[in-house]
């Protein structure tokens, strides 16, 4: 019989059950066997062989980074700056992107940093094919989304669809594959109409940037789908979002992509900053989650996301770091802390904020990618789920104080990361997939 490992800690936070003081998670063959108070978990083993890892602090499900670009890990010089808006940042990004890069190595370095920070699954947007194996090579969970951008209608119809289908064949299905139509302003109507069909016919997932740039927001105070003459934009045969705006229509990018059938429960978006109440209602109606990336927004010079509104309205949220080209680090807990500050500044005063933000960083990210259910489910500590765990060093002795400490000051506190039952990082040092020590990322 395979030996069971009991991971115990002063506080265990399952996410789909109340936090447990002096709790434990029993793991066998990469799956969770039992979760509960340590004494009860040990009793359930009923004499079968087991060993224990007693961790200091709080034990959570592995963090889920719901929006990242691992291949841009070598572009940290861009993310260390401060910009006056999307166009200003894009100019700096494009200049460094044009340099020589080893995208595979840079993506691998990003994966290693993520694991050390307690992340076990990632929604990784891949722009250059050399980086497409980063998740699989690192043994991470999540989905590699092949990014599709800069296609106009004529070129798409002539050869774009066939090219993307060929590229999609190169995206590994382990751990998961999807497509990322980059944004409403970088693709014409024809690809935005067809890309969701390509994904859905194959049972894959969609992920796009939406509401990230200010020009995506609604422009009219009245009905947002009409121009000054009352003409509905979707009857005007507009070729693209930019063309629609040039013709005087003020619809938001969210309503634009919704009319094209992009949104849905198999899709999640990143950023969601420039969203009206009607836009957010559309996301909820379609079952589309949003990955909030507050530190990236701040670096670029954007407004903070309306996290208080998302929380009050019951919108499904997740959290992403974005990449080092627009964020100071790949430590997801730093974005949790940033969202806490933003939510309080926006007037969110409910006492559930700590718990909801921790849930967004775990179960919320799993839900956004469709990975919260099924035989390989992640994001929560439950019997039969994949044994992805993250341990954080907290001093607080009570559960409420520990959750507050994690949310308000959790960056840099990861003690250990367990993926599929194997310790992949401990005390800031990465380990290979077989659990043996691996060299730390020097990048």
PDB file of C-alpha atoms in Angstrom, residues 34-250:
ATOM      1  CA  UNK A  34      -8.973  13.291   4.400  1.00  0.00           C
ATOM      2  CA  UNK A  35      -9.328  16.878   5.641  1.00  0.00           C
ATOM      3  CA  UNK A  36     -10.168  17.874   9.204  1.00  0.00           C
ATOM      4  CA  UNK A  37      -8.821  18.249  12.698  1.00  0.00           C
ATOM      5  CA  UNK A  38      -5.448  16.541  12.964  1.00  0.00           C
ATOM      6  CA  UNK A  39      -6.565  14.016  15.577  1.00  0.00           C
ATOM      7  CA  UNK A  40      -9.564  12.994  13.458  1.00  0.00           C
ATOM      8  CA  UNK A  41      -7.496  12.687  10.261  1.00  0.00           C
ATOM      9  CA  UNK A  42      -4.965  10.446  11.995  1.00  0.00           C
ATOM     10  CA  UNK A  43      -7.753   8.282  13.410  1.00  0.00           C
ATOM     11  CA  UNK A  44      -9.180   7.793   9.912  1.00  0.00           C
ATOM     12  CA  UNK A  45      -5.922   6.252   8.728  1.00  0.00           C
ATOM     13  CA  UNK A  46      -6.736   3.272  10.965  1.00  0.00           C
ATOM     14  CA  UNK A  47      -3.247   1.871  11.302  1.00  0.00           C
ATOM     15  CA  UNK A  48      -2.178   2.247   7.660  1.00  0.00           C
ATOM     16  CA  UNK A  49       1.409   3.521   7.178  1.00  0.00           C
ATOM     17  CA  UNK A  50       1.793   7.293   7.224  1.00  0.00           C
ATOM     18  CA  UNK A  51       4.327  10.041   7.768  1.00  0.00           C
ATOM     19  CA  UNK A  52       3.740  13.597   8.869  1.00  0.00           C
ATOM     20  CA  UNK A  53       4.943  16.985   7.706  1.00  0.00           C
ATOM     21  CA  UNK A  54       4.177  19.504  10.401  1.00  0.00           C
ATOM     22  CA  UNK A  55       4.176  22.970   8.848  1.00  0.00           C
ATOM     23  CA  UNK A  56       4.304  26.267  10.656  1.00  0.00           C
ATOM     24  CA  UNK A  57       1.556  28.755   9.928  1.00  0.00           C
ATOM     25  CA  UNK A  58      -1.504  28.308   7.710  1.00  0.00           C
ATOM     26  CA  UNK A  59      -2.144  25.618   5.109  1.00  0.00           C
ATOM     27  CA  UNK A  60      -4.294  26.605   2.099  1.00  0.00           C
ATOM     28  CA  UNK A  61      -5.142  25.169  -1.301  1.00  0.00           C
ATOM     29  CA  UNK A  62      -2.432  25.972  -3.821  1.00  0.00           C
ATOM     30  CA  UNK A  63      -2.839  29.482  -5.183  1.00  0.00           C
ATOM     31  CA  UNK A  64      -4.304  29.865  -8.677  1.00  0.00           C
ATOM     32  CA  UNK A  65      -2.893  32.715 -10.769  1.00  0.00           C
ATOM     33  CA  UNK A  66      -5.789  33.434 -13.114  1.00  0.00           C
ATOM     34  CA  UNK A  67      -3.876  35.718 -15.490  1.00  0.00           C
ATOM     35  CA  UNK A  68      -0.178  35.716 -16.294  1.00  0.00           C
ATOM     36  CA  UNK A  69       2.287  35.846 -19.178  1.00  0.00           C
ATOM     37  CA  UNK A  70       5.182  33.713 -17.941  1.00  0.00           C
ATOM     38  CA  UNK A  71       7.251  34.338 -21.067  1.00  0.00           C
ATOM     39  CA  UNK A  72       7.675  38.017 -20.144  1.00  0.00           C
ATOM     40  CA  UNK A  73       9.597  37.197 -16.951  1.00  0.00           C
ATOM     41  CA  UNK A  74      12.753  38.573 -18.579  1.00  0.00           C
ATOM     42  CA  UNK A  75      11.057  41.928 -19.208  1.00  0.00           C
ATOM     43  CA  UNK A  76      11.111  43.050 -15.577  1.00  0.00           C
ATOM     44  CA  UNK A  77      12.743  46.344 -16.550  1.00  0.00           C
ATOM     45  CA  UNK A  78       9.388  47.403 -18.027  1.00  0.00           C
ATOM     46  CA  UNK A  79       7.392  46.366 -14.973  1.00  0.00           C
ATOM     47  CA  UNK A  80       9.672  48.342 -12.678  1.00  0.00           C
ATOM     48  CA  UNK A  81       8.613  51.603 -14.315  1.00  0.00           C
ATOM     49  CA  UNK A  82       5.556  53.807 -13.898  1.00  0.00           C
ATOM     50  CA  UNK A  83       3.445  54.896 -16.870  1.00  0.00           C
ATOM     51  CA  UNK A  84       0.807  57.436 -17.813  1.00  0.00           C
ATOM     52  CA  UNK A  85      -1.638  54.982 -19.328  1.00  0.00           C
ATOM     53  CA  UNK A  86      -1.932  52.022 -21.627  1.00  0.00           C
ATOM     54  CA  UNK A  87      -0.352  53.629 -24.701  1.00  0.00           C
ATOM     55  CA  UNK A  88       2.625  54.899 -22.692  1.00  0.00           C
ATOM     56  CA  UNK A  89       3.221  51.449 -21.210  1.00  0.00           C
ATOM     57  CA  UNK A  90       2.729  49.700 -24.574  1.00  0.00           C
ATOM     58  CA  UNK A  91       5.491  51.811 -26.136  1.00  0.00           C
ATOM     59  CA  UNK A  92       7.935  50.742 -23.415  1.00  0.00           C
ATOM     60  CA  UNK A  93       6.776  47.132 -23.675  1.00  0.00           C
ATOM     61  CA  UNK A  94       7.164  46.974 -27.465  1.00  0.00           C
ATOM     62  CA  UNK A  95      10.705  48.360 -27.320  1.00  0.00           C
ATOM     63  CA  UNK A  96      11.876  45.618 -24.935  1.00  0.00           C
ATOM     64  CA  UNK A  97       9.806  42.888 -26.593  1.00  0.00           C
ATOM     65  CA  UNK A  98      11.705  43.564 -29.833  1.00  0.00           C
ATOM     66  CA  UNK A  99      14.998  42.613 -28.147  1.00  0.00           C
ATOM     67  CA  UNK A 100      16.418  39.107 -28.403  1.00  0.00           C
ATOM     68  CA  UNK A 101      14.677  36.727 -25.957  1.00  0.00           C
ATOM     69  CA  UNK A 102      14.847  33.085 -24.969  1.00  0.00           C
ATOM     70  CA  UNK A 103      11.114  32.810 -24.381  1.00  0.00           C
ATOM     71  CA  UNK A 104      11.289  29.197 -23.233  1.00  0.00           C
ATOM     72  CA  UNK A 105      13.895  29.935 -20.569  1.00  0.00           C
ATOM     73  CA  UNK A 106      12.155  33.100 -19.427  1.00  0.00           C
ATOM     74  CA  UNK A 107       8.831  31.279 -19.111  1.00  0.00           C
ATOM     75  CA  UNK A 108      10.535  28.508 -17.119  1.00  0.00           C
ATOM     76  CA  UNK A 109      12.012  31.108 -14.765  1.00  0.00           C
ATOM     77  CA  UNK A 110       8.551  32.601 -14.272  1.00  0.00           C
ATOM     78  CA  UNK A 111       7.103  29.193 -13.510  1.00  0.00           C
ATOM     79  CA  UNK A 112       9.807  28.550 -10.885  1.00  0.00           C
ATOM     80  CA  UNK A 113       9.200  31.915  -9.214  1.00  0.00           C
ATOM     81  CA  UNK A 114       5.459  31.244  -9.162  1.00  0.00           C
ATOM     82  CA  UNK A 115       5.871  27.876  -7.447  1.00  0.00           C
ATOM     83  CA  UNK A 116       8.118  29.381  -4.770  1.00  0.00           C
ATOM     84  CA  UNK A 117       5.340  31.939  -4.089  1.00  0.00           C
ATOM     85  CA  UNK A 118       2.742  29.225  -3.438  1.00  0.00           C
ATOM     86  CA  UNK A 119       1.157  29.097  -6.897  1.00  0.00           C
ATOM     87  CA  UNK A 120       0.204  25.653  -8.193  1.00  0.00           C
ATOM     88  CA  UNK A 121      -1.912  26.497 -11.272  1.00  0.00           C
ATOM     89  CA  UNK A 122      -1.749  29.324 -13.815  1.00  0.00           C
ATOM     90  CA  UNK A 123      -3.758  30.777 -16.686  1.00  0.00           C
ATOM     91  CA  UNK A 124      -0.719  31.397 -18.879  1.00  0.00           C
ATOM     92  CA  UNK A 125      -1.109  33.547 -21.992  1.00  0.00           C
ATOM     93  CA  UNK A 126       1.417  32.434 -24.620  1.00  0.00           C
ATOM     94  CA  UNK A 127       2.360  34.776 -27.457  1.00  0.00           C
ATOM     95  CA  UNK A 128       5.474  33.024 -28.804  1.00  0.00           C
ATOM     96  CA  UNK A 129       5.348  29.279 -29.405  1.00  0.00           C
ATOM     97  CA  UNK A 130       8.733  28.680 -27.737  1.00  0.00           C
ATOM     98  CA  UNK A 131       7.053  29.345 -24.372  1.00  0.00           C
ATOM     99  CA  UNK A 132       4.059  27.067 -24.866  1.00  0.00           C
ATOM    100  CA  UNK A 133       5.375  24.156 -22.758  1.00  0.00           C
ATOM    101  CA  UNK A 134       6.117  26.193 -19.616  1.00  0.00           C
ATOM    102  CA  UNK A 135       3.273  24.791 -17.505  1.00  0.00           C
ATOM    103  CA  UNK A 136       3.825  21.202 -18.614  1.00  0.00           C
ATOM    104  CA  UNK A 137       7.592  21.404 -18.143  1.00  0.00           C
ATOM    105  CA  UNK A 138       7.187  22.791 -14.613  1.00  0.00           C
ATOM    106  CA  UNK A 139       4.508  20.290 -13.599  1.00  0.00           C
ATOM    107  CA  UNK A 140       2.071  23.125 -12.908  1.00  0.00           C
ATOM    108  CA  UNK A 141      -1.671  22.928 -13.300  1.00  0.00           C
ATOM    109  CA  UNK A 142      -3.775  25.371 -15.256  1.00  0.00           C
ATOM    110  CA  UNK A 143      -4.245  26.210 -18.920  1.00  0.00           C
ATOM    111  CA  UNK A 144      -1.892  27.474 -21.624  1.00  0.00           C
ATOM    112  CA  UNK A 145      -3.873  29.950 -23.727  1.00  0.00           C
ATOM    113  CA  UNK A 146      -2.517  30.579 -27.212  1.00  0.00           C
ATOM    114  CA  UNK A 147      -2.846  34.323 -27.848  1.00  0.00           C
ATOM    115  CA  UNK A 148      -4.468  35.492 -31.090  1.00  0.00           C
ATOM    116  CA  UNK A 149      -4.155  39.138 -32.079  1.00  0.00           C
ATOM    117  CA  UNK A 150      -3.782  41.646 -34.930  1.00  0.00           C
ATOM    118  CA  UNK A 151      -6.068  39.882 -37.410  1.00  0.00           C
ATOM    119  CA  UNK A 152      -8.201  41.993 -39.741  1.00  0.00           C
ATOM    120  CA  UNK A 153     -11.273  40.504 -41.412  1.00  0.00           C
ATOM    121  CA  UNK A 154      -9.864  39.928 -44.902  1.00  0.00           C
ATOM    122  CA  UNK A 155      -6.615  38.327 -43.736  1.00  0.00           C
ATOM    123  CA  UNK A 156      -8.485  36.191 -41.239  1.00  0.00           C
ATOM    124  CA  UNK A 157     -10.857  34.864 -43.864  1.00  0.00           C
ATOM    125  CA  UNK A 158      -8.025  34.277 -46.348  1.00  0.00           C
ATOM    126  CA  UNK A 159      -5.660  32.338 -44.080  1.00  0.00           C
ATOM    127  CA  UNK A 160      -5.995  33.410 -40.440  1.00  0.00           C
ATOM    128  CA  UNK A 161      -8.375  30.686 -39.318  1.00  0.00           C
ATOM    129  CA  UNK A 162      -6.228  27.937 -40.843  1.00  0.00           C
ATOM    130  CA  UNK A 163      -3.086  29.402 -39.287  1.00  0.00           C
ATOM    131  CA  UNK A 164      -4.614  29.543 -35.815  1.00  0.00           C
ATOM    132  CA  UNK A 165      -5.892  25.981 -36.135  1.00  0.00           C
ATOM    133  CA  UNK A 166      -2.375  24.836 -37.008  1.00  0.00           C
ATOM    134  CA  UNK A 167      -0.932  26.777 -34.066  1.00  0.00           C
ATOM    135  CA  UNK A 168      -3.536  25.376 -31.689  1.00  0.00           C
ATOM    136  CA  UNK A 169      -2.372  21.871 -32.543  1.00  0.00           C
ATOM    137  CA  UNK A 170       1.009  22.772 -31.026  1.00  0.00           C
ATOM    138  CA  UNK A 171      -0.449  23.772 -27.649  1.00  0.00           C
ATOM    139  CA  UNK A 172      -0.036  20.862 -25.219  1.00  0.00           C
ATOM    140  CA  UNK A 173      -3.225  19.502 -23.711  1.00  0.00           C
ATOM    141  CA  UNK A 174      -1.331  18.831 -20.475  1.00  0.00           C
ATOM    142  CA  UNK A 175      -2.245  20.458 -18.183  1.00  0.00           C
ATOM    143  CA  UNK A 176      -4.804  22.230 -20.413  1.00  0.00           C
ATOM    144  CA  UNK A 177      -5.170  24.219 -23.632  1.00  0.00           C
ATOM    145  CA  UNK A 178      -7.208  27.212 -24.734  1.00  0.00           C
ATOM    146  CA  UNK A 179      -7.293  30.274 -26.944  1.00  0.00           C
ATOM    147  CA  UNK A 180      -6.910  33.887 -25.914  1.00  0.00           C
ATOM    148  CA  UNK A 181      -8.416  36.386 -28.365  1.00  0.00           C
ATOM    149  CA  UNK A 182      -6.200  39.230 -27.185  1.00  0.00           C
ATOM    150  CA  UNK A 183      -8.685  42.090 -26.890  1.00  0.00           C
ATOM    151  CA  UNK A 184     -11.648  43.676 -28.717  1.00  0.00           C
ATOM    152  CA  UNK A 185      -9.455  46.454 -30.101  1.00  0.00           C
ATOM    153  CA  UNK A 186      -6.782  44.123 -31.570  1.00  0.00           C
ATOM    154  CA  UNK A 187      -9.079  41.809 -33.536  1.00  0.00           C
ATOM    155  CA  UNK A 188     -11.740  42.515 -36.146  1.00  0.00           C
ATOM    156  CA  UNK A 189     -15.251  41.120 -36.004  1.00  0.00           C
ATOM    157  CA  UNK A 190     -14.634  37.968 -38.117  1.00  0.00           C
ATOM    158  CA  UNK A 191     -11.989  36.436 -35.817  1.00  0.00           C
ATOM    159  CA  UNK A 192     -13.923  37.463 -32.703  1.00  0.00           C
ATOM    160  CA  UNK A 193     -16.952  35.631 -34.084  1.00  0.00           C
ATOM    161  CA  UNK A 194     -15.087  32.487 -35.080  1.00  0.00           C
ATOM    162  CA  UNK A 195     -12.548  32.008 -32.294  1.00  0.00           C
ATOM    163  CA  UNK A 196     -15.203  31.082 -29.690  1.00  0.00           C
ATOM    164  CA  UNK A 197     -16.608  28.506 -32.105  1.00  0.00           C
ATOM    165  CA  UNK A 198     -13.149  26.989 -32.607  1.00  0.00           C
ATOM    166  CA  UNK A 199     -12.721  26.685 -28.850  1.00  0.00           C
ATOM    167  CA  UNK A 200     -16.179  25.355 -28.088  1.00  0.00           C
ATOM    168  CA  UNK A 201     -16.122  22.745 -30.820  1.00  0.00           C
ATOM    169  CA  UNK A 202     -13.043  21.288 -29.097  1.00  0.00           C
ATOM    170  CA  UNK A 203     -14.188  21.621 -25.494  1.00  0.00           C
ATOM    171  CA  UNK A 204     -11.425  24.104 -24.665  1.00  0.00           C
ATOM    172  CA  UNK A 205     -11.435  27.446 -22.814  1.00  0.00           C
ATOM    173  CA  UNK A 206     -11.401  31.145 -23.722  1.00  0.00           C
ATOM    174  CA  UNK A 207      -9.598  33.991 -21.993  1.00  0.00           C
ATOM    175  CA  UNK A 208      -9.238  37.612 -23.122  1.00  0.00           C
ATOM    176  CA  UNK A 209      -8.189  41.034 -21.916  1.00  0.00           C
ATOM    177  CA  UNK A 210     -11.308  43.149 -21.441  1.00  0.00           C
ATOM    178  CA  UNK A 211     -11.912  46.512 -19.847  1.00  0.00           C
ATOM    179  CA  UNK A 212      -8.173  47.038 -19.390  1.00  0.00           C
ATOM    180  CA  UNK A 213      -7.757  50.262 -21.364  1.00  0.00           C
ATOM    181  CA  UNK A 214      -9.817  53.390 -20.747  1.00  0.00           C
ATOM    182  CA  UNK A 215     -10.966  53.613 -24.373  1.00  0.00           C
ATOM    183  CA  UNK A 216     -12.863  50.322 -23.894  1.00  0.00           C
ATOM    184  CA  UNK A 217     -15.312  51.961 -21.503  1.00  0.00           C
ATOM    185  CA  UNK A 218     -18.785  53.139 -22.410  1.00  0.00           C
ATOM    186  CA  UNK A 219     -18.750  56.535 -24.125  1.00  0.00           C
ATOM    187  CA  UNK A 220     -22.405  57.648 -24.065  1.00  0.00           C
ATOM    188  CA  UNK A 221     -24.575  58.581 -21.130  1.00  0.00           C
ATOM    189  CA  UNK A 222     -27.643  57.102 -22.850  1.00  0.00           C
ATOM    190  CA  UNK A 223     -28.203  53.656 -24.386  1.00  0.00           C
ATOM    191  CA  UNK A 224     -24.723  52.423 -25.126  1.00  0.00           C
ATOM    192  CA  UNK A 225     -25.521  50.496 -28.303  1.00  0.00           C
ATOM    193  CA  UNK A 226     -26.690  53.387 -30.458  1.00  0.00           C
ATOM    194  CA  UNK A 227     -25.146  56.389 -32.174  1.00  0.00           C
ATOM    195  CA  UNK A 228     -26.521  59.917 -32.073  1.00  0.00           C
ATOM    196  CA  UNK A 229     -29.154  58.934 -34.653  1.00  0.00           C
ATOM    197  CA  UNK A 230     -30.450  55.988 -32.645  1.00  0.00           C
ATOM    198  CA  UNK A 231     -28.970  53.346 -34.955  1.00  0.00           C
ATOM    199  CA  UNK A 232     -28.026  50.117 -33.212  1.00  0.00           C
ATOM    200  CA  UNK A 233     -24.335  49.401 -33.862  1.00  0.00           C
ATOM    201  CA  UNK A 234     -24.750  45.676 -34.451  1.00  0.00           C
ATOM    202  CA  UNK A 235     -27.073  46.452 -37.377  1.00  0.00           C
ATOM    203  CA  UNK A 236     -24.542  48.853 -38.889  1.00  0.00           C
ATOM    204  CA  UNK A 237     -22.185  46.110 -40.120  1.00  0.00           C
ATOM    205  CA  UNK A 238     -19.176  47.551 -38.327  1.00  0.00           C
ATOM    206  CA  UNK A 239     -15.942  45.680 -39.122  1.00  0.00           C
ATOM    207  CA  UNK A 240     -14.264  46.197 -35.729  1.00  0.00           C
ATOM    208  CA  UNK A 241     -14.536  47.802 -32.299  1.00  0.00           C
ATOM    209  CA  UNK A 242     -12.321  50.697 -33.337  1.00  0.00           C
ATOM    210  CA  UNK A 243     -14.402  51.253 -36.469  1.00  0.00           C
ATOM    211  CA  UNK A 244     -17.557  51.222 -34.370  1.00  0.00           C
ATOM    212  CA  UNK A 245     -16.152  53.974 -32.183  1.00  0.00           C
ATOM    213  CA  UNK A 246     -15.008  55.973 -35.219  1.00  0.00           C
ATOM    214  CA  UNK A 247     -18.602  55.874 -36.501  1.00  0.00           C
ATOM    215  CA  UNK A 248     -19.849  57.481 -33.298  1.00  0.00           C
ATOM    216  CA  UNK A 249     -21.177  54.479 -31.388  1.00  0.00           C
ATOM    217  CA  UNK A 250     -20.452  54.508 -27.676  1.00  0.00           C
TER     218      UNK A 250
END
